[in-house]
PDB file of C-alpha atoms in Angstrom:
ATOM      1  CA  MET A   1      96.481 102.146 109.986  1.00 75.00           C
ATOM      2  CA  GLY A   2      95.390  98.674 111.397  1.00 90.00           C
ATOM      3  CA  PHE A   3      94.128  96.368 109.005  1.00 97.00           C
ATOM      4  CA  ASP A   4      90.772  94.352 109.742  1.00 97.00           C
ATOM      5  CA  ALA A   5      90.317  91.286 107.407  1.00 98.00           C
ATOM      6  CA  ASN A   6      86.557  91.853 107.883  1.00 97.00           C
ATOM      7  CA  SER A   7      86.886  95.065 106.197  1.00 96.00           C
ATOM      8  CA  LEU A   8      87.754  93.737 102.956  1.00 98.00           C
ATOM      9  CA  THR A   9      85.049  93.611 100.426  1.00 98.00           C
ATOM     10  CA  TYR A  10      84.092  89.703  99.806  1.00 98.00           C
ATOM     11  CA  ASN A  11      81.883  88.281  97.010  1.00 96.00           C
ATOM     12  CA  GLU A  12      78.323  86.854  97.765  1.00 94.00           C
ATOM     13  CA  ALA A  13      79.826  83.521  98.869  1.00 96.00           C
ATOM     14  CA  GLY A  14      82.156  85.754 101.409  1.00 98.00           C
ATOM     15  CA  LEU A  15      85.403  85.126  99.330  1.00 98.00           C
ATOM     16  CA  VAL A  16      88.164  87.315  97.877  1.00 98.00           C
ATOM     17  CA  PRO A  17      90.495  86.238  94.974  1.00 98.00           C
ATOM     18  CA  ALA A  18      94.280  85.909  95.988  1.00 98.00           C
ATOM     19  CA  ILE A  19      96.572  85.925  93.461  1.00 98.00           C
ATOM     20  CA  ALA A  20     100.042  84.158  94.484  1.00 98.00           C
ATOM     21  CA  GLN A  21     103.339  85.254  92.896  1.00 98.00           C
ATOM     22  CA  ASP A  22     106.831  83.908  93.514  1.00 98.00           C
ATOM     23  CA  ALA A  23     108.498  86.906  95.745  1.00 98.00           C
ATOM     24  CA  GLU A  24     111.881  86.437  93.744  1.00 97.00           C
ATOM     25  CA  THR A  25     111.088  85.908  90.073  1.00 97.00           C
ATOM     26  CA  GLY A  26     107.743  88.067  90.190  1.00 98.00           C
ATOM     27  CA  GLU A  27     106.361  84.759  88.180  1.00 98.00           C
ATOM     28  CA  VAL A  28     102.549  84.659  88.816  1.00 98.00           C
ATOM     29  CA  LEU A  29     101.956  81.089  90.135  1.00 98.00           C
ATOM     30  CA  MET A  30      98.187  80.828  90.712  1.00 98.00           C
ATOM     31  CA  MET A  31      94.887  82.361  91.906  1.00 98.00           C
ATOM     32  CA  ALA A  32      92.791  81.111  94.515  1.00 98.00           C
ATOM     33  CA  TRP A  33      90.196  82.175  97.029  1.00 98.00           C
ATOM     34  CA  MET A  34      90.188  83.391 100.700  1.00 98.00           C
ATOM     35  CA  ASN A  35      87.720  83.932 103.379  1.00 98.00           C
ATOM     36  CA  ALA A  36      88.150  86.467 106.081  1.00 98.00           C
ATOM     37  CA  GLU A  37      89.251  83.583 108.464  1.00 98.00           C
ATOM     38  CA  ALA A  38      91.843  82.386 105.668  1.00 98.00           C
ATOM     39  CA  VAL A  39      92.992  86.031 105.340  1.00 98.00           C
ATOM     40  CA  LYS A  40      93.717  86.000 109.317  1.00 98.00           C
ATOM     41  CA  ARG A  41      95.112  82.551 109.605  1.00 98.00           C
ATOM     42  CA  THR A  42      97.565  83.428 106.262  1.00 98.00           C
ATOM     43  CA  LEU A  43      98.434  86.724 108.227  1.00 98.00           C
ATOM     44  CA  GLU A  44      98.995  84.911 111.730  1.00 97.00           C
ATOM     45  CA  SER A  45     100.715  81.950 110.353  1.00 98.00           C
ATOM     46  CA  GLY A  46     102.878  83.083 107.699  1.00 98.00           C
ATOM     47  CA  ARG A  47     101.480  79.981 105.658  1.00 98.00           C
ATOM     48  CA  VAL A  48      99.284  80.812 102.705  1.00 98.00           C
ATOM     49  CA  THR A  49      95.788  79.405 103.611  1.00 98.00           C
ATOM     50  CA  TYR A  50      92.914  79.422 100.925  1.00 98.00           C
ATOM     51  CA  TRP A  51      89.552  78.465 101.097  1.00 98.00           C
ATOM     52  CA  SER A  52      88.698  75.572  98.898  1.00 96.00           C
ATOM     53  CA  ARG A  53      85.268  76.063  97.024  1.00 94.00           C
ATOM     54  CA  SER A  54      85.361  72.076  95.683  1.00 93.00           C
ATOM     55  CA  ARG A  55      85.986  70.591  99.487  1.00 94.00           C
ATOM     56  CA  GLN A  56      84.457  73.591 101.095  1.00 96.00           C
ATOM     57  CA  SER A  57      87.430  73.803 104.016  1.00 97.00           C
ATOM     58  CA  PHE A  58      90.437  75.644 104.528  1.00 98.00           C
ATOM     59  CA  TRP A  59      93.537  74.693 102.479  1.00 96.00           C
ATOM     60  CA  ILE A  60      96.888  75.145 103.776  1.00 97.00           C
ATOM     61  CA  LYS A  61      98.842  75.335 100.522  1.00 96.00           C
ATOM     62  CA  GLY A  62     101.132  72.438 100.650  1.00 94.00           C
ATOM     63  CA  GLU A  63      99.692  70.656 103.614  1.00 94.00           C
ATOM     64  CA  SER A  64      99.501  67.444 101.768  1.00 91.00           C
ATOM     65  CA  SER A  65     101.798  67.792  98.752  1.00 92.00           C
ATOM     66  CA  GLY A  66     104.512  69.436 100.842  1.00 95.00           C
ATOM     67  CA  HIS A  67     104.451  72.140  98.043  1.00 95.00           C
ATOM     68  CA  THR A  68     103.908  75.047 100.415  1.00 96.00           C
ATOM     69  CA  GLN A  69     103.714  78.758 100.290  1.00 98.00           C
ATOM     70  CA  GLU A  70     105.416  80.792 102.587  1.00 98.00           C
ATOM     71  CA  LEU A  71     104.040  84.347 102.842  1.00 98.00           C
ATOM     72  CA  VAL A  72     106.527  87.106 102.108  1.00 98.00           C
ATOM     73  CA  ASP A  73     104.280  90.153 101.412  1.00 98.00           C
ATOM     74  CA  PHE A  74     100.703  90.580 101.645  1.00 98.00           C
ATOM     75  CA  ARG A  75      99.047  93.197  99.605  1.00 98.00           C
ATOM     76  CA  VAL A  76      95.211  94.566  99.049  1.00 98.00           C
ATOM     77  CA  ASP A  77      94.088  96.484  96.011  1.00 98.00           C
ATOM     78  CA  CYS A  78      92.616  99.892  95.780  1.00 98.00           C
ATOM     79  CA  ASP A  79      88.860  98.380  95.851  1.00 97.00           C
ATOM     80  CA  GLN A  80      90.021  96.265  98.764  1.00 98.00           C
ATOM     81  CA  ASP A  81      88.309  93.201  97.038  1.00 98.00           C
ATOM     82  CA  CYS A  82      91.390  91.539  95.551  1.00 98.00           C
ATOM     83  CA  LEU A  83      94.541  90.005  97.322  1.00 98.00           C
ATOM     84  CA  LEU A  84      98.460  89.713  95.968  1.00 98.00           C
ATOM     85  CA  VAL A  85     100.533  87.483  98.254  1.00 98.00           C
ATOM     86  CA  THR A  86     103.996  87.316  97.476  1.00 98.00           C
ATOM     87  CA  VAL A  87     105.508  84.223  98.508  1.00 98.00           C
ATOM     88  CA  LYS A  88     108.364  81.691  98.604  1.00 98.00           C
ATOM     89  CA  GLN A  89     107.028  78.682  96.665  1.00 98.00           C
ATOM     90  CA  ILE A  90     108.642  75.412  97.680  1.00 97.00           C
ATOM     91  CA  GLY A  91     108.345  73.044  94.330  1.00 96.00           C
ATOM     92  CA  PRO A  92     105.167  73.303  92.053  1.00 97.00           C
ATOM     93  CA  ALA A  93     102.342  75.726  92.722  1.00 98.00           C
ATOM     94  CA  CYS A  94     100.056  73.645  90.142  1.00 97.00           C
ATOM     95  CA  HIS A  95      98.130  70.424  90.953  1.00 95.00           C
ATOM     96  CA  THR A  96      99.356  69.222  87.365  1.00 97.00           C
ATOM     97  CA  ASN A  97     103.091  69.638  89.158  1.00 97.00           C
ATOM     98  CA  ARG A  98     104.046  72.581  87.014  1.00 98.00           C
ATOM     99  CA  ARG A  99     105.641  75.539  88.596  1.00 97.00           C
ATOM    100  CA  SER A 100     103.056  77.873  87.669  1.00 98.00           C
ATOM    101  CA  CYS A 101      99.084  77.407  86.969  1.00 98.00           C
ATOM    102  CA  PHE A 102      99.497  79.607  84.077  1.00 98.00           C
ATOM    103  CA  TYR A 103     101.105  77.303  81.648  1.00 98.00           C
ATOM    104  CA  THR A 104      99.159  77.710  78.755  1.00 98.00           C
ATOM    105  CA  ALA A 105      99.480  80.434  76.248  1.00 98.00           C
ATOM    106  CA  VAL A 106      96.876  81.560  73.500  1.00 98.00           C
ATOM    107  CA  ARG A 107      98.981  82.642  70.506  1.00 98.00           C
ATOM    108  CA  LYS A 108      97.503  83.270  67.088  1.00 96.00           C
ATOM    109  CA  GLY A 109      94.406  81.447  67.849  1.00 96.00           C
ATOM    110  CA  GLU A 110      96.299  78.152  69.509  1.00 97.00           C
ATOM    111  CA  GLU A 111      97.103  76.765  72.638  1.00 97.00           C
ATOM    112  CA  VAL A 112     100.846  76.777  73.379  1.00 97.00           C
ATOM    113  CA  GLU A 113     102.132  74.863  76.400  1.00 97.00           C
ATOM    114  CA  LEU A 114     104.662  76.947  78.043  1.00 97.00           C
ATOM    115  CA  MET A 115     106.131  74.503  80.805  1.00 96.00           C
ATOM    116  CA  ALA A 116     106.435  70.966  81.634  1.00 96.00           C
ATOM    117  CA  PRO A 117     105.846  69.298  84.931  1.00 96.00           C
ATOM    118  CA  MET A 118     108.646  69.688  87.210  1.00 92.00           C
ATOM    119  CA  ALA A 119     110.851  66.486  87.653  1.00 79.00           C
TER     120      ALA A 119
ATOM    121  CA  MET B   1      94.868  73.328  69.754  1.00 75.00           C
ATOM    122  CA  GLY B   2      92.647  76.044  68.546  1.00 90.00           C
ATOM    123  CA  PHE B   3      91.364  78.145  71.620  1.00 97.00           C
ATOM    124  CA  ASP B   4      87.914  78.867  71.929  1.00 97.00           C
ATOM    125  CA  ALA B   5      86.853  81.491  74.310  1.00 98.00           C
ATOM    126  CA  ASN B   6      83.442  79.968  75.097  1.00 97.00           C
ATOM    127  CA  SER B   7      85.388  76.946  76.247  1.00 96.00           C
ATOM    128  CA  LEU B   8      86.772  78.963  79.362  1.00 98.00           C
ATOM    129  CA  THR B   9      84.950  78.316  82.942  1.00 98.00           C
ATOM    130  CA  TYR B  10      82.914  81.446  83.544  1.00 98.00           C
ATOM    131  CA  ASN B  11      81.241  82.393  86.740  1.00 96.00           C
ATOM    132  CA  GLU B  12      77.527  82.451  87.330  1.00 94.00           C
ATOM    133  CA  ALA B  13      77.637  86.325  86.029  1.00 96.00           C
ATOM    134  CA  GLY B  14      79.518  84.842  82.914  1.00 98.00           C
ATOM    135  CA  LEU B  15      82.739  86.384  83.935  1.00 98.00           C
ATOM    136  CA  VAL B  16      86.448  85.313  84.439  1.00 98.00           C
ATOM    137  CA  PRO B  17      88.846  86.990  86.505  1.00 98.00           C
ATOM    138  CA  ALA B  18      91.833  88.303  84.577  1.00 98.00           C
ATOM    139  CA  ILE B  19      95.478  89.504  86.038  1.00 98.00           C
ATOM    140  CA  ALA B  20      97.407  92.160  84.324  1.00 98.00           C
ATOM    141  CA  GLN B  21     100.994  91.862  84.654  1.00 98.00           C
ATOM    142  CA  ASP B  22     103.747  94.200  83.341  1.00 98.00           C
ATOM    143  CA  ALA B  23     105.490  92.023  80.947  1.00 98.00           C
ATOM    144  CA  GLU B  24     108.756  93.633  81.213  1.00 97.00           C
ATOM    145  CA  THR B  25     109.064  93.954  85.049  1.00 97.00           C
ATOM    146  CA  GLY B  26     106.862  91.275  86.062  1.00 98.00           C
ATOM    147  CA  GLU B  27     104.961  93.698  88.422  1.00 98.00           C
ATOM    148  CA  VAL B  28     101.358  92.562  89.058  1.00 98.00           C
ATOM    149  CA  LEU B  29      99.317  95.601  88.090  1.00 98.00           C
ATOM    150  CA  MET B  30      95.632  94.961  88.408  1.00 98.00           C
ATOM    151  CA  MET B  31      92.788  92.264  88.436  1.00 98.00           C
ATOM    152  CA  ALA B  32      89.511  92.852  86.279  1.00 98.00           C
ATOM    153  CA  TRP B  33      87.011  90.766  84.828  1.00 98.00           C
ATOM    154  CA  MET B  34      86.261  89.525  80.928  1.00 98.00           C
ATOM    155  CA  ASN B  35      83.296  87.912  79.743  1.00 98.00           C
ATOM    156  CA  ALA B  36      83.683  85.678  76.321  1.00 98.00           C
ATOM    157  CA  GLU B  37      83.200  88.568  74.135  1.00 98.00           C
ATOM    158  CA  ALA B  38      85.980  90.832  76.128  1.00 98.00           C
ATOM    159  CA  VAL B  39      88.441  87.499  75.926  1.00 98.00           C
ATOM    160  CA  LYS B  40      87.806  87.625  72.037  1.00 98.00           C
ATOM    161  CA  ARG B  41      88.077  91.372  71.566  1.00 98.00           C
ATOM    162  CA  THR B  42      91.151  91.335  73.622  1.00 98.00           C
ATOM    163  CA  LEU B  43      92.895  88.681  71.415  1.00 98.00           C
ATOM    164  CA  GLU B  44      91.726  90.235  68.143  1.00 97.00           C
ATOM    165  CA  SER B  45      92.451  93.792  68.829  1.00 98.00           C
ATOM    166  CA  GLY B  46      95.735  93.392  71.036  1.00 98.00           C
ATOM    167  CA  ARG B  47      94.374  95.715  73.504  1.00 98.00           C
ATOM    168  CA  VAL B  48      93.060  94.760  76.629  1.00 98.00           C
ATOM    169  CA  THR B  49      89.415  94.711  77.075  1.00 98.00           C
ATOM    170  CA  TYR B  50      87.618  94.032  80.168  1.00 98.00           C
ATOM    171  CA  TRP B  51      83.852  93.912  81.125  1.00 98.00           C
ATOM    172  CA  SER B  52      82.956  96.493  83.700  1.00 96.00           C
ATOM    173  CA  ARG B  53      80.770  94.966  86.457  1.00 94.00           C
ATOM    174  CA  SER B  54      79.752  98.706  87.690  1.00 93.00           C
ATOM    175  CA  ARG B  55      79.384 100.056  84.293  1.00 94.00           C
ATOM    176  CA  GLN B  56      77.717  96.985  82.688  1.00 96.00           C
ATOM    177  CA  SER B  57      79.557  97.444  79.625  1.00 97.00           C
ATOM    178  CA  PHE B  58      82.830  96.981  77.685  1.00 98.00           C
ATOM    179  CA  TRP B  59      86.110  98.760  78.947  1.00 96.00           C
ATOM    180  CA  ILE B  60      88.630  99.143  76.770  1.00 97.00           C
ATOM    181  CA  LYS B  61      91.612  99.788  79.228  1.00 96.00           C
ATOM    182  CA  GLY B  62      92.911 103.366  78.784  1.00 95.00           C
ATOM    183  CA  GLU B  63      90.048 104.150  76.306  1.00 94.00           C
ATOM    184  CA  SER B  64      89.120 107.477  78.289  1.00 91.00           C
ATOM    185  CA  SER B  65      92.450 107.804  80.323  1.00 92.00           C
ATOM    186  CA  GLY B  66      94.936 107.048  77.675  1.00 95.00           C
ATOM    187  CA  HIS B  67      96.514 104.616  79.928  1.00 96.00           C
ATOM    188  CA  THR B  68      96.232 101.621  77.569  1.00 96.00           C
ATOM    189  CA  GLN B  69      97.382  98.067  77.873  1.00 98.00           C
ATOM    190  CA  GLU B  70      98.631  96.092  74.892  1.00 98.00           C
ATOM    191  CA  LEU B  71      98.511  92.710  75.119  1.00 98.00           C
ATOM    192  CA  VAL B  72     101.987  90.934  75.202  1.00 98.00           C
ATOM    193  CA  ASP B  73     100.765  87.359  75.878  1.00 98.00           C
ATOM    194  CA  PHE B  74      97.518  85.801  76.986  1.00 98.00           C
ATOM    195  CA  ARG B  75      97.489  82.934  79.615  1.00 98.00           C
ATOM    196  CA  VAL B  76      94.912  80.463  80.601  1.00 98.00           C
ATOM    197  CA  ASP B  77      95.095  78.687  83.925  1.00 98.00           C
ATOM    198  CA  CYS B  78      94.987  74.845  84.589  1.00 98.00           C
ATOM    199  CA  ASP B  79      91.318  75.005  85.319  1.00 97.00           C
ATOM    200  CA  GLN B  80      90.505  77.523  82.861  1.00 98.00           C
ATOM    201  CA  ASP B  81      88.988  79.918  85.247  1.00 98.00           C
ATOM    202  CA  CYS B  82      91.234  82.369  85.388  1.00 98.00           C
ATOM    203  CA  LEU B  83      93.150  84.426  83.176  1.00 98.00           C
ATOM    204  CA  LEU B  84      96.744  86.261  83.108  1.00 98.00           C
ATOM    205  CA  VAL B  85      97.485  88.922  80.469  1.00 98.00           C
ATOM    206  CA  THR B  86     100.934  90.154  80.065  1.00 98.00           C
ATOM    207  CA  VAL B  87     100.905  93.877  78.832  1.00 98.00           C
ATOM    208  CA  LYS B  88     102.701  96.937  77.810  1.00 98.00           C
ATOM    209  CA  GLN B  89     100.764  99.292  80.427  1.00 98.00           C
ATOM    210  CA  ILE B  90     101.184 103.021  79.379  1.00 97.00           C
ATOM    211  CA  GLY B  91     101.023 104.965  82.649  1.00 96.00           C
ATOM    212  CA  PRO B  92      99.352 104.237  85.703  1.00 97.00           C
ATOM    213  CA  ALA B  93      96.907 100.942  85.740  1.00 98.00           C
ATOM    214  CA  CYS B  94      95.121 102.066  88.853  1.00 97.00           C
ATOM    215  CA  HIS B  95      92.295 104.596  88.931  1.00 95.00           C
ATOM    216  CA  THR B  96      94.276 106.191  91.737  1.00 97.00           C
ATOM    217  CA  ASN B  97      97.101 106.931  89.264  1.00 97.00           C
ATOM    218  CA  ARG B  98      99.350 104.868  90.884  1.00 98.00           C
ATOM    219  CA  ARG B  99     100.964 102.312  88.597  1.00 97.00           C
ATOM    220  CA  SER B 100      99.500  99.052  90.120  1.00 98.00           C
ATOM    221  CA  CYS B 101      96.271  98.546  91.997  1.00 98.00           C
ATOM    222  CA  PHE B 102      98.383  96.576  94.892  1.00 98.00           C
ATOM    223  CA  TYR B 103      99.908  99.568  96.658  1.00 98.00           C
ATOM    224  CA  THR B 104      98.945  98.564 100.181  1.00 98.00           C
ATOM    225  CA  ALA B 105     100.725  96.158 102.057  1.00 98.00           C
ATOM    226  CA  VAL B 106      99.688  94.612 105.642  1.00 98.00           C
ATOM    227  CA  ARG B 107     102.564  94.338 107.491  1.00 98.00           C
ATOM    228  CA  LYS B 108     102.617  93.211 111.590  1.00 96.00           C
ATOM    229  CA  GLY B 109      99.032  94.088 111.373  1.00 96.00           C
ATOM    230  CA  GLU B 110      99.118  97.698 109.951  1.00 97.00           C
ATOM    231  CA  GLU B 111      98.615  98.947 106.157  1.00 97.00           C
ATOM    232  CA  VAL B 112     101.356 100.252 104.755  1.00 97.00           C
ATOM    233  CA  GLU B 113     101.254 102.377 101.550  1.00 97.00           C
ATOM    234  CA  LEU B 114     104.074 101.086  98.988  1.00 97.00           C
ATOM    235  CA  MET B 115     103.766 103.639  96.202  1.00 96.00           C
ATOM    236  CA  ALA B 116     102.500 107.419  95.427  1.00 96.00           C
ATOM    237  CA  PRO B 117     100.480 108.407  92.658  1.00 96.00           C
ATOM    238  CA  MET B 118     102.525 109.014  89.742  1.00 92.00           C
ATOM    239  CA  ALA B 119     103.152 112.746  88.825  1.00 79.00           C
TER     240      ALA B 119
END
């Protein structure tokens, strides 16, 4: 069946959450947001493109940092209101220079840092 | 540092997205929402507990279906506005009886079903 980016269920701001996962290791790297146009651009260009809520503009991941996300596979969930992109991530995905944004665990009530910034 | 569930950044509805990942295989299973109380209950009970937006009630995953999610590790992202729970998932995570909610890929403009419902 043909895919139509407009058929996804977007929130009141016109956005859908997109989870980025390393296609090779399975590591969950980050979560950000896409609007319908970002979905189309991601699929057409093969470069993962989000909508930046803080800057209110398209955000081609890695455009300024060089830490690009090349799309490997694009998936939609059962309710069509969440996306999973598996990617080839160059360098760190997180703005703190860590590989993943999920570098803090909560264990026995305490925050534990799981990874250091990349060199 | 001690973790305080109230210190997370919740949206205007008081919710934060939570990604569930199979702790063993790395498969991304689903995304749902938690409020501060669901975060506390998940950490205290070790059974992943969401907030159901449709039913407006706590949703202990698997409570009625038996398809429970036992918490393995609880992670917070850099902006404290998204959670990643790694879990031991019993049976299917998806209400369609599939292992993961992300069973539909978009490839060359077409939707492709990647997995069948579990027996």
